């Protein structure tokens, strides 16, 4: 999937050239560009992801499950037309500003949920509800007299359409547009009170926010007890999802939960921590070998997990826990707690003197602040009662990246096996799909981008172990393919035009693995320009696929390999080249990435999975992307200079690349060999899984090409 | 020149694999490697360079000029046998510890001079004098009872030979070897006083040092007035160099001094500074269009420069200033001051309320501390006398990288022209040299590595405008070629063996430019292994030479291009790929570099010059390096995606690459085209400058090759 979405969702980068800020080379101009140095390795930005979630009530009536619905239906269901009119909502929100215990001058409504999730359930889409703007990225800020919404270049048109005239659209990334805190510092009288829901911001984000508004003496007010948007939303608010949790089969998980917990505990001990709170939903799911169904595309459930030396507590809505899962958890020694009781447990941890490992880049400010206050309280009580006492029992926080993130990223053999197998079934579905689509096109059947995506879902759904799509399919014909984050809507999308390039980026969740693949095809006669661009993207794809490099190389070192052929003729693409992928988990995961964002020093380690997806996009004309998933493996090089291991990739994805789009005169002999070898592997691996016209299509599309 | 020397001179990296520290990929091992993040773009490490210099007296008797002596002579002259025996020196030094106004428990003697120079005059080689160890990198520490010397892997053998038994050799980079401060914290009783000469440490380095020894409550004692080693050295100490300064011709400099000063002043103003102190010798020389003769290889003179809005003061030994230079400086409005009066002028600047731009990575601690104290004094006086006064006149420091560094790195047309021309004359000298050497080898003449280097100097010296070598020639036959920093010594060097690879890395200073070139050749029949390695190094060289990339790309992004072909078979090299080069100035300059040290975010800008020098070294067997200098230029790409400029390189160096060493079956068609095109350019540009057998050699060595 467009790691673009991932990597560009930070406003500040969305409209700049890929690598670098503008830089004057003039004589004596000193100011070197300051590169965005990201402390937490960014796979996808955690700050401007999608929507918002917190399981604020334990109500357990039927939440809407969105799994595996056709795109057309899913999109319709997100349209919350009922209830208050847009401006009434904002006014109702303002009415709450003066309430006792609130007393604020402004309220910030971000896109985050309490877990920094990429995909969230409808009931948590507070920013979309209050502003009417339904794009995936945006922040709303409401003051007593103004309402403003920030979003990035992908969504300017959509926001213009969806926002009522009383909203100010802030085109983030455009020159001269202030960010939220700059704007607040400008419009509020000094000494203002700015309210936030502390569950919806990471601890790090809140600290940045606090510092920024302090410049105008504003105070950040944490409203723990109530989300003001929910107060306005009332009954119209959808119920939180409550689909049952399932156990992830050990044959796919590879390592049982007690082994994982015991290794985590060793890691805590060796770092001087005695407990950890895990709030990323995929980390909870991976660690416990559980899978959920609370959000579209990611098989996770809303939950927190606290692991101590002698206990592990899962904070989750009871209604999702089936008797089977209940037994499973009991056997694993994991206690159940209500989702809402997380803060009181955090307080209790401090009171018990725990040294708590906190990943402040993902753990929300509600948790971090509660722990900090409880520690202070503990110290105060010490001061009066037990001076000079042994201080080893004094609670303290260890602020570090979650150790689960890296452990999860390095796949074990069972996970790799599941990924390999699910990719072959996925390849079979795609073979059937492309064979079908080519025939439809040949028969001049008119199909929209959404209809095509729905049909692809049908083919995938008939594969064994299918669970869901792994993200919203990007199905873009012609100019729509140039919109990196394009999302075809049933009402407004284009037909798939046989005279234009067609870009299809899609993926699936299976019980044993997660897929993500992009192919770009032409059903008619591509132009020379299109062929040149496609060929250069392919050369970048091949260069990365074939790369061999010393162990411990960070991903960004390889990014230029994928761009080199485009650069030679002055072309480039404005997104990263590769993101991590979970095993039957999130399609975007960290900590590794392959990107021009040089701050991510995470090395590519044996067992990690990354996408390889260079592209090229010509505005208002066409888009090209070629994406396979790769896993990182040791290469048996004839030498081992430095006594170290050399690392490379092996492909997981086996679907033909359209050779019609390749200008063979541009390829080297080695590149042609790569293409032929790949197609011969595709035929060998996928042909046993398909028959009839699909098999014939596969045969035709895996024939070797020759240097002209 | 071996950017290796450059990039590996920091102890901590010298024995690690190129890119990265060791990193465990084990399950739950969280500790991601921390990469060395270098604040000041490192071209060559400024911490462990070579020797030590400070013009501590104004004595102006004849200093020893070392320019353009044959290597064999130069090396002999560095052997300071006379005077005290090694152990007597150390004891004499210890005797000074208790002197009034000194009172220290330890003294650190680094390799730096007061200007962070790479090459320094003999009179400043204090670490070599006190320890007896003459290698280019090392730090000596003497306590009342112990004496220890740190050096890196290049010099272990030499240090073992040269140190007397009373010295402890600290093999920096070896496992378990403490660094200087760890050792001091270990051997000194807590609360010790550690003396340093504050001129010999950068302000940043002293701050690090201070912090490190504070852990054991040690105090760092600045001994401003006297260098204790000089006190021991006494009359045996060579006189400071005092060769005359010359004006660098405007036709080579391109921009006159008043234009440079006026642009510098604008830069100061726009950054809120009112004065700057420049201490890097090449920055002083470049800014004033002056050249000196104080140290080998670099045409610079010992001096500081202070530029204010309405004045510019050059702190230099008067005896070096000829009447011509005196007139020139007067015309340019530059006042002369004694070199030793720098600190009093710094105090006076603070007293006048200057906002002083300080590059704390290069300006020494004596200057920085003096300014800080003077500012404090100013504030104190304010406190008593003029409370509530307008504070705009209060002095303050602006700590930033020197703006001259970048301005100097971006060459103007005249500088580029001089570099182009001097490279062609240098190529003519090398053509004559290689033609001569090949004939000698064919005639079975026995020549040592040093004799060969001396002969090369003869050929260069006969070229117009020749001034000096630009660094000590690396002339390594067989296994010596694998020692990246090899320095052949007349007494111990090898003969050039026709049955082995011969690596020759050399360069020259001309009036109009600076060169640096490495070629590796075989006079007999290379092995298949040698050919494969040479070919992969050549492929890396070609890949970097041909790279095209978006403007503002930092150099490190390109480093992997030069390694990719080696990596594919598990090979690599333990040094960077490219360093900046001055125009008729230092052969190593910043701020740009092309290296696996990812901290240097300086983009490669149009007009910069960099070396392209991948290599491969097989211990105890052979070394390969292929080095050209390139300048950075705009490429006229058919597209300009993002509305930006795309950047690439053009070669400055035109000397044949030995095709006998190339395995043509490994090269792509495009790589063979590159080689043939290069050789055709070499013939075209250099053949008019040579005749006779040299011309014949050039013809033979620039013939096209064909894919077998």
Coordinates of N, CA and C in Angstrom, one line a residue, chain A residues 17-33 35 41 255 259-261 263-264 267 271 286-287 357 400-404 406-407 410 412 529 532 543 546-554 556-558 560-561 563-564 566-574 591 598-599 601-603 605-606 616-618 635 637-644 646 668, chain B residues 17-33 35 41 255 259-261 263-264 267 271 286-287 357 400-407 410 412 529 532 543 546-554 556-558 560-561 564 566-574 591 598-599 601-603 605-606 616-618 635 637-644 646 668:
Chain A
X17 N 9.2 18.7 -1.9 CA 9.9 17.7 -2.7 C 10.3 16.6 -1.7
X18 N 10.6 15.4 -2.2 CA 10.7 14.3 -1.4 C 11.8 14.5 -0.3
X19 N 13.0 14.8 -0.8 CA 14.1 14.6 0.2 C 14.2 15.8 1.1
X20 N 14.0 17.0 0.6 CA 14.7 18.1 1.3 C 14.0 19.4 1.2
X21 N 14.1 20.1 2.3 CA 13.6 21.5 2.2 C 14.4 22.3 1.3
X22 N 13.8 23.5 0.9 CA 14.5 24.3 0.0 C 15.8 24.8 0.7
X23 N 16.8 25.0 -0.1 CA 18.1 25.3 0.4 C 18.8 26.2 -0.5
X24 N 19.2 27.4 0.0 CA 19.9 28.3 -0.9 C 21.4 28.0 -1.0
X25 N 21.9 28.0 -2.2 CA 23.3 27.7 -2.3 C 24.1 29.0 -2.4
X26 N 23.5 30.1 -2.2 CA 24.2 31.3 -2.5 C 25.3 31.5 -1.5
X27 N 26.3 32.1 -2.0 CA 27.5 32.5 -1.3 C 27.1 33.0 0.1
X28 N 27.7 32.4 1.1 CA 27.5 32.8 2.4 C 26.2 32.6 3.0
X29 N 25.3 31.8 2.3 CA 24.1 31.5 2.9 C 24.4 30.3 3.8
X30 N 24.3 30.5 5.1 CA 24.8 29.4 6.0 C 23.7 28.4 6.3
X31 N 22.5 28.9 6.4 CA 21.5 28.1 7.0 C 21.3 26.8 6.3
X32 N 21.9 25.7 6.8 CA 21.7 24.4 6.3 C 20.3 24.0 6.6
X33 N 19.8 23.2 5.7 CA 18.4 22.7 6.0 C 18.4 21.8 7.2
X35 N 16.8 18.8 8.8 CA 16.0 17.7 8.5 C 15.1 17.3 9.7
X41 N 11.0 5.9 15.2 CA 11.1 5.5 13.8 C 9.7 5.6 13.2
X255 N 5.1 -18.6 18.3 CA 5.7 -18.6 19.6 C 4.5 -18.4 20.6
X259 N 5.9 -17.8 26.4 CA 7.3 -17.5 25.9 C 7.5 -16.0 25.6
X260 N 6.5 -15.4 24.9 CA 6.6 -14.0 24.6 C 6.7 -13.2 25.9
X261 N 5.8 -13.5 26.8 CA 5.8 -12.7 28.1 C 7.0 -12.9 28.9
X263 N 10.0 -13.5 27.7 CA 11.1 -12.7 27.1 C 10.9 -11.2 27.3
X264 N 9.7 -10.8 27.3 CA 9.4 -9.4 27.6 C 9.8 -9.0 29.0
X267 N 13.5 -8.6 29.3 CA 13.8 -7.3 28.7 C 13.6 -6.2 29.7
X271 N 16.5 -3.8 31.7 CA 16.5 -2.4 31.6 C 16.0 -1.7 32.8
X286 N -0.3 -8.9 19.1 CA 0.8 -9.8 18.8 C 1.3 -10.5 20.0
X287 N 1.4 -9.8 21.1 CA 2.0 -10.3 22.3 C 1.1 -11.4 22.9
X357 N 7.9 1.1 32.3 CA 8.4 1.4 30.9 C 7.2 2.0 30.1
X400 N 11.1 4.9 26.8 CA 11.8 4.3 25.7 C 10.8 3.8 24.7
X401 N 11.2 3.5 23.5 CA 10.4 2.9 22.5 C 10.0 1.5 23.0
X402 N 8.8 1.1 22.7 CA 8.3 -0.2 23.2 C 9.1 -1.3 22.6
X403 N 9.5 -2.2 23.5 CA 10.3 -3.3 23.0 C 9.5 -4.3 22.2
X404 N 8.2 -4.2 22.3 CA 7.3 -5.1 21.5 C 7.4 -4.8 20.0
X406 N 9.8 -3.8 18.0 CA 10.9 -4.5 17.3 C 10.7 -6.0 17.3
X407 N 10.3 -6.5 18.4 CA 10.2 -8.0 18.5 C 9.1 -8.5 17.5
X410 N 10.4 -8.5 13.7 CA 11.2 -9.6 13.3 C 10.5 -10.9 13.3
X412 N 9.1 -14.7 13.0 CA 9.7 -16.0 13.2 C 9.3 -16.9 12.0
X529 N 6.1 7.9 -23.5 CA 6.3 8.5 -22.2 C 5.9 7.6 -21.0
X532 N 8.4 4.8 -20.7 CA 9.7 5.2 -20.2 C 9.6 5.3 -18.6
X543 N 16.3 -2.6 -8.6 CA 17.5 -2.3 -7.8 C 17.4 -2.5 -6.3
X546 N 17.1 -6.3 -5.5 CA 18.4 -7.0 -5.7 C 19.5 -6.6 -4.7
X547 N 19.2 -5.5 -4.0 CA 20.2 -4.9 -3.1 C 20.8 -6.0 -2.1
X548 N 22.0 -5.9 -1.9 CA 22.7 -6.7 -0.8 C 23.5 -5.6 0.0
X549 N 23.5 -5.8 1.3 CA 24.0 -4.7 2.1 C 24.5 -5.3 3.5
X550 N 25.4 -4.6 4.2 CA 25.9 -5.2 5.4 C 24.8 -5.2 6.5
X551 N 24.8 -6.2 7.4 CA 23.9 -6.2 8.5 C 23.9 -4.9 9.2
X552 N 22.8 -4.5 9.8 CA 22.6 -3.3 10.6 C 22.6 -2.0 9.7
X553 N 22.3 -2.2 8.4 CA 22.1 -1.0 7.6 C 20.7 -0.5 7.8
X554 N 20.6 0.8 8.1 CA 19.2 1.4 8.2 C 18.6 1.4 6.9
X556 N 17.0 3.6 5.2 CA 17.1 4.8 4.4 C 18.3 4.8 3.4
X557 N 19.3 4.0 3.8 CA 20.5 3.9 2.9 C 20.1 3.3 1.6
X558 N 19.0 2.5 1.5 CA 18.6 1.8 0.3 C 17.7 2.6 -0.5
X560 N 17.7 5.4 -2.1 CA 18.2 6.0 -3.3 C 18.3 5.0 -4.4
X561 N 18.5 3.7 -4.1 CA 18.6 2.7 -5.2 C 17.3 2.7 -6.0
X563 N 15.3 5.2 -6.5 CA 15.0 6.4 -7.2 C 16.0 6.7 -8.3
X564 N 17.2 6.0 -8.3 CA 18.3 6.4 -9.1 C 17.9 6.5 -10.6
X566 N 15.0 7.0 -12.0 CA 14.1 8.2 -12.3 C 14.9 9.5 -12.2
X567 N 15.8 9.6 -11.2 CA 16.6 10.8 -11.0 C 17.4 11.1 -12.2
X568 N 17.9 10.1 -12.9 CA 18.8 10.4 -14.1 C 18.1 11.2 -15.1
X569 N 16.7 11.2 -15.2 CA 16.0 12.0 -16.2 C 15.2 13.1 -15.5
X570 N 15.5 13.4 -14.2 CA 14.9 14.5 -13.5 C 13.5 14.1 -13.0
X571 N 13.2 12.8 -12.7 CA 12.0 12.4 -12.2 C 12.1 11.9 -10.7
X572 N 11.0 11.8 -10.0 CA 11.1 11.4 -8.6 C 9.7 11.1 -8.1
X573 N 9.5 10.6 -6.9 CA 8.2 10.4 -6.4 C 8.2 10.9 -4.9
X574 N 7.1 11.4 -4.5 CA 7.0 12.1 -3.2 C 6.5 11.2 -2.1
X591 N 9.3 -0.9 13.4 CA 9.9 0.4 13.4 C 10.7 0.7 12.1
X598 N 15.6 10.5 6.9 CA 16.8 9.9 7.3 C 16.9 9.7 8.8
X599 N 15.8 10.2 9.5 CA 15.9 10.1 11.0 C 15.7 8.6 11.5
X601 N 16.8 5.3 12.1 CA 18.0 4.6 12.1 C 17.8 3.1 12.3
X602 N 16.6 2.6 12.4 CA 16.4 1.2 12.6 C 17.0 0.4 11.5
X603 N 17.9 -0.6 11.8 CA 18.4 -1.4 10.7 C 17.4 -2.4 10.2
X605 N 16.5 -5.9 9.7 CA 17.0 -7.1 10.3 C 16.3 -8.3 9.7
X606 N 17.1 -9.4 9.7 CA 16.7 -10.7 9.2 C 15.3 -11.0 9.7
X616 N 5.9 6.7 -9.9 CA 6.0 8.0 -10.5 C 4.6 8.5 -10.8
X617 N 4.4 9.8 -10.6 CA 3.0 10.3 -10.7 C 3.1 11.6 -11.5
X618 N 2.4 11.7 -12.6 CA 2.3 12.9 -13.4 C 0.9 13.5 -13.2
X635 N 22.1 -13.2 3.0 CA 22.5 -13.7 1.7 C 23.8 -14.4 1.9
X637 N 26.7 -14.7 0.7 CA 27.7 -14.1 -0.2 C 29.0 -14.9 -0.2
X638 N 29.8 -14.8 -1.3 CA 31.0 -15.6 -1.4 C 32.1 -15.0 -0.4
X639 N 31.9 -13.8 0.0 CA 32.8 -13.2 1.0 C 32.0 -12.6 2.2
X640 N 32.7 -12.4 3.3 CA 32.0 -11.8 4.4 C 32.9 -10.8 5.1
X641 N 33.2 -9.7 4.3 CA 34.2 -8.7 4.7 C 33.7 -8.1 6.1
X642 N 34.7 -8.0 7.0 CA 34.3 -7.5 8.3 C 33.8 -8.6 9.2
X643 N 33.8 -9.8 8.7 CA 33.3 -10.9 9.6 C 31.8 -10.8 9.9
X644 N 31.1 -10.0 9.1 CA 29.6 -9.8 9.4 C 28.8 -10.5 8.3
X646 N 25.9 -10.4 5.4 CA 25.3 -9.5 4.4 C 23.9 -9.9 4.2
X668 N 19.0 -3.2 -18.7 CA 20.2 -3.9 -18.9 C 20.0 -5.4 -19.0
Chain B
X17 N 33.1 -2.0 11.6 CA 32.7 -2.1 10.2 C 32.2 -0.8 9.7
X18 N 32.1 -0.5 8.5 CA 31.9 0.8 8.0 C 30.7 1.5 8.6
X19 N 29.6 0.9 8.4 CA 28.4 1.6 8.6 C 28.0 1.7 10.1
X20 N 28.1 0.6 10.8 CA 27.2 0.5 11.9 C 27.8 -0.3 13.0
X21 N 27.4 0.1 14.2 CA 27.8 -0.7 15.4 C 27.1 -2.0 15.4
X22 N 27.7 -2.9 16.1 CA 27.1 -4.2 16.2 C 25.7 -4.1 16.8
X23 N 24.8 -5.0 16.3 CA 23.4 -4.8 16.6 C 22.8 -6.2 16.7
X24 N 22.2 -6.5 17.8 CA 21.6 -7.8 18.0 C 20.2 -7.9 17.4
X25 N 19.9 -8.9 16.7 CA 18.6 -8.9 16.1 C 17.7 -9.8 16.9
X26 N 18.2 -10.2 18.1 CA 17.4 -11.2 18.8 C 16.1 -10.7 19.3
X27 N 15.2 -11.5 19.4 CA 13.9 -11.3 19.9 C 13.9 -10.4 21.1
X28 N 13.2 -9.3 21.1 CA 13.1 -8.4 22.2 C 14.4 -7.7 22.6
X29 N 15.4 -7.8 21.8 CA 16.5 -7.0 22.1 C 16.2 -5.6 21.5
X30 N 16.0 -4.7 22.4 CA 15.5 -3.4 22.0 C 16.6 -2.4 21.5
X31 N 17.7 -2.5 22.2 CA 18.7 -1.4 22.1 C 19.1 -1.2 20.6
X32 N 18.4 -0.3 19.9 CA 18.8 0.0 18.6 C 20.2 0.7 18.7
X33 N 21.0 0.5 17.6 CA 22.3 1.2 17.7 C 22.1 2.7 17.7
X35 N 23.6 5.9 16.4 CA 24.6 6.3 15.4 C 25.3 7.6 15.9
X41 N 29.5 19.0 10.4 CA 29.8 18.1 9.3 C 31.2 17.7 9.3
X255 N 37.0 36.2 -6.7 CA 36.2 37.3 -6.0 C 37.2 38.0 -5.1
X259 N 34.7 42.2 -1.6 CA 33.4 41.6 -1.9 C 33.1 40.5 -0.9
X260 N 34.1 39.7 -0.6 CA 34.0 38.6 0.3 C 33.6 39.1 1.7
X261 N 34.4 40.1 2.1 CA 34.1 40.7 3.5 C 32.7 41.3 3.5
X263 N 30.1 40.4 1.9 CA 29.1 39.4 2.0 C 29.1 38.7 3.3
X264 N 30.3 38.6 3.9 CA 30.3 38.0 5.2 C 29.6 38.9 6.2
X267 N 26.0 38.6 6.1 CA 25.6 37.3 6.7 C 25.6 37.5 8.3
X271 N 22.1 37.5 10.8 CA 22.1 36.5 11.9 C 22.2 37.2 13.2
X286 N 41.3 31.8 2.5 CA 40.4 32.0 1.5 C 39.7 33.3 1.5
X287 N 39.4 33.8 2.7 CA 38.6 35.0 2.8 C 39.5 36.2 2.4
X357 N 30.1 35.9 16.6 CA 29.8 34.6 16.0 C 31.0 33.7 16.3
X400 N 27.5 29.0 16.1 CA 27.1 28.3 14.8 C 28.3 27.9 14.0
X401 N 28.1 27.0 13.1 CA 29.2 26.7 12.1 C 29.6 28.0 11.4
X402 N 30.9 28.1 11.1 CA 31.4 29.2 10.5 C 30.8 29.4 9.1
X403 N 30.3 30.6 8.7 CA 29.7 30.8 7.4 C 30.7 30.7 6.3
X404 N 32.0 30.9 6.7 CA 33.0 30.9 5.6 C 33.2 29.5 5.1
X405 N 33.0 28.5 5.9 CA 33.2 27.1 5.5 C 32.4 26.7 4.3
X406 N 31.1 27.1 4.3 CA 30.3 26.7 3.2 C 30.6 27.6 2.0
X407 N 30.8 28.9 2.3 CA 31.1 29.9 1.2 C 32.3 29.4 0.4
X410 N 31.8 26.2 -2.0 CA 31.1 26.4 -3.2 C 32.0 27.3 -4.1
X412 N 33.7 29.4 -7.2 CA 33.2 30.3 -8.3 C 33.9 29.8 -9.6
X529 N 41.0 -13.0 -8.7 CA 40.5 -12.3 -7.5 C 40.7 -10.8 -7.5
X532 N 38.5 -9.2 -10.1 CA 37.1 -9.1 -9.7 C 36.9 -7.9 -8.7
X543 N 29.3 4.3 -10.7 CA 28.0 4.5 -10.2 C 27.9 5.9 -9.6
X546 N 28.3 8.8 -12.2 CA 27.2 8.9 -13.0 C 25.9 9.3 -12.3
X547 N 26.0 9.4 -11.0 CA 24.7 9.6 -10.2 C 24.1 11.0 -10.6
X548 N 22.8 11.0 -10.6 CA 22.1 12.3 -10.8 C 21.1 12.3 -9.6
X549 N 20.9 13.4 -9.0 CA 20.1 13.4 -7.8 C 19.5 14.8 -7.6
X550 N 18.4 14.9 -6.8 CA 17.7 16.2 -6.6 C 18.6 17.2 -5.8
X551 N 18.5 18.4 -6.1 CA 19.2 19.4 -5.4 C 19.0 19.3 -3.9
X552 N 19.9 19.6 -3.1 CA 19.8 19.6 -1.7 C 19.9 18.2 -1.1
X553 N 20.4 17.2 -1.9 CA 20.6 15.9 -1.4 C 21.9 15.9 -0.6
X554 N 21.9 15.4 0.7 CA 23.1 15.3 1.4 C 24.0 14.2 0.8
X556 N 25.7 11.7 2.0 CA 25.6 10.3 2.4 C 24.6 9.5 1.7
X557 N 23.7 10.2 1.1 CA 22.7 9.4 0.3 C 23.3 8.7 -0.9
X558 N 24.4 9.2 -1.4 CA 25.1 8.6 -2.5 C 26.1 7.6 -2.2
X560 N 26.1 4.7 -0.8 CA 25.8 3.3 -1.1 C 25.9 3.0 -2.5
X561 N 25.8 4.0 -3.4 CA 26.0 3.7 -4.9 C 27.4 3.2 -5.1
X564 N 27.7 -0.6 -3.7 CA 26.7 -1.6 -4.0 C 27.3 -2.8 -4.7
X566 N 30.3 -4.1 -4.6 CA 31.1 -4.8 -3.6 C 30.2 -5.6 -2.6
X567 N 29.2 -4.9 -2.1 CA 28.2 -5.5 -1.2 C 27.6 -6.8 -1.8
X568 N 27.4 -6.8 -3.1 CA 26.7 -8.0 -3.7 C 27.5 -9.3 -3.4
X569 N 28.8 -9.1 -3.3 CA 29.6 -10.4 -3.0 C 30.2 -10.3 -1.6
X570 N 29.6 -9.5 -0.7 CA 30.1 -9.5 0.7 C 31.4 -8.8 0.9
X571 N 31.6 -7.8 0.1 CA 32.8 -7.0 0.3 C 32.5 -5.5 0.6
X572 N 33.4 -4.8 1.1 CA 33.2 -3.4 1.5 C 34.5 -2.7 1.8
X573 N 34.5 -1.5 2.1 CA 35.7 -0.8 2.5 C 35.4 0.1 3.7
X574 N 36.4 0.2 4.6 CA 36.2 0.9 5.9 C 36.6 2.4 5.8
X591 N 32.1 21.7 4.2 CA 31.4 20.9 5.1 C 30.9 19.6 4.5
X598 N 26.1 9.2 8.7 CA 24.9 9.8 8.3 C 24.6 11.2 8.9
X599 N 25.4 11.6 9.9 CA 25.2 12.8 10.6 C 25.4 14.1 9.7
X601 N 24.5 16.4 7.2 CA 23.3 16.7 6.4 C 23.6 17.7 5.3
X602 N 24.9 18.2 5.2 CA 25.2 19.2 4.2 C 24.9 18.7 2.8
X603 N 24.0 19.4 2.1 CA 23.8 19.0 0.7 C 25.0 19.2 -0.2
X605 N 26.2 20.9 -3.2 CA 25.8 22.1 -3.9 C 26.6 22.3 -5.2
X606 N 26.0 22.9 -6.2 CA 26.6 23.2 -7.4 C 27.9 24.0 -7.1
X616 N 38.9 -1.2 -2.0 CA 38.8 -2.5 -1.4 C 40.2 -3.0 -0.9
X617 N 40.2 -3.5 0.3 CA 41.5 -3.8 0.9 C 41.5 -5.2 1.5
X618 N 42.4 -6.0 1.1 CA 42.5 -7.4 1.6 C 43.7 -7.4 2.5
X635 N 22.6 19.3 -13.8 CA 22.5 18.4 -15.0 C 21.2 18.9 -15.7
X637 N 18.6 17.8 -17.1 CA 17.7 16.6 -17.3 C 16.5 17.0 -18.1
X638 N 16.0 16.0 -18.9 CA 14.8 16.3 -19.7 C 13.6 16.6 -18.9
X639 N 13.5 16.3 -17.6 CA 12.4 16.6 -16.8 C 13.0 17.3 -15.5
X640 N 12.1 18.0 -14.8 CA 12.5 18.7 -13.6 C 11.4 18.5 -12.6
X641 N 11.1 17.2 -12.2 CA 10.1 16.9 -11.3 C 10.2 17.7 -10.0
X642 N 9.1 18.3 -9.6 CA 9.1 19.1 -8.4 C 9.6 20.5 -8.6
X643 N 9.9 20.9 -9.9 CA 10.3 22.2 -10.2 C 11.7 22.5 -9.7
X644 N 12.4 21.5 -9.4 CA 13.8 21.7 -8.8 C 14.9 21.4 -9.9
X646 N 18.2 19.2 -10.9 CA 18.9 17.9 -10.6 C 20.4 18.1 -10.8
X668 N 28.5 -3.9 -17.3 CA 27.4 -3.7 -18.2 C 27.8 -3.0 -19.4

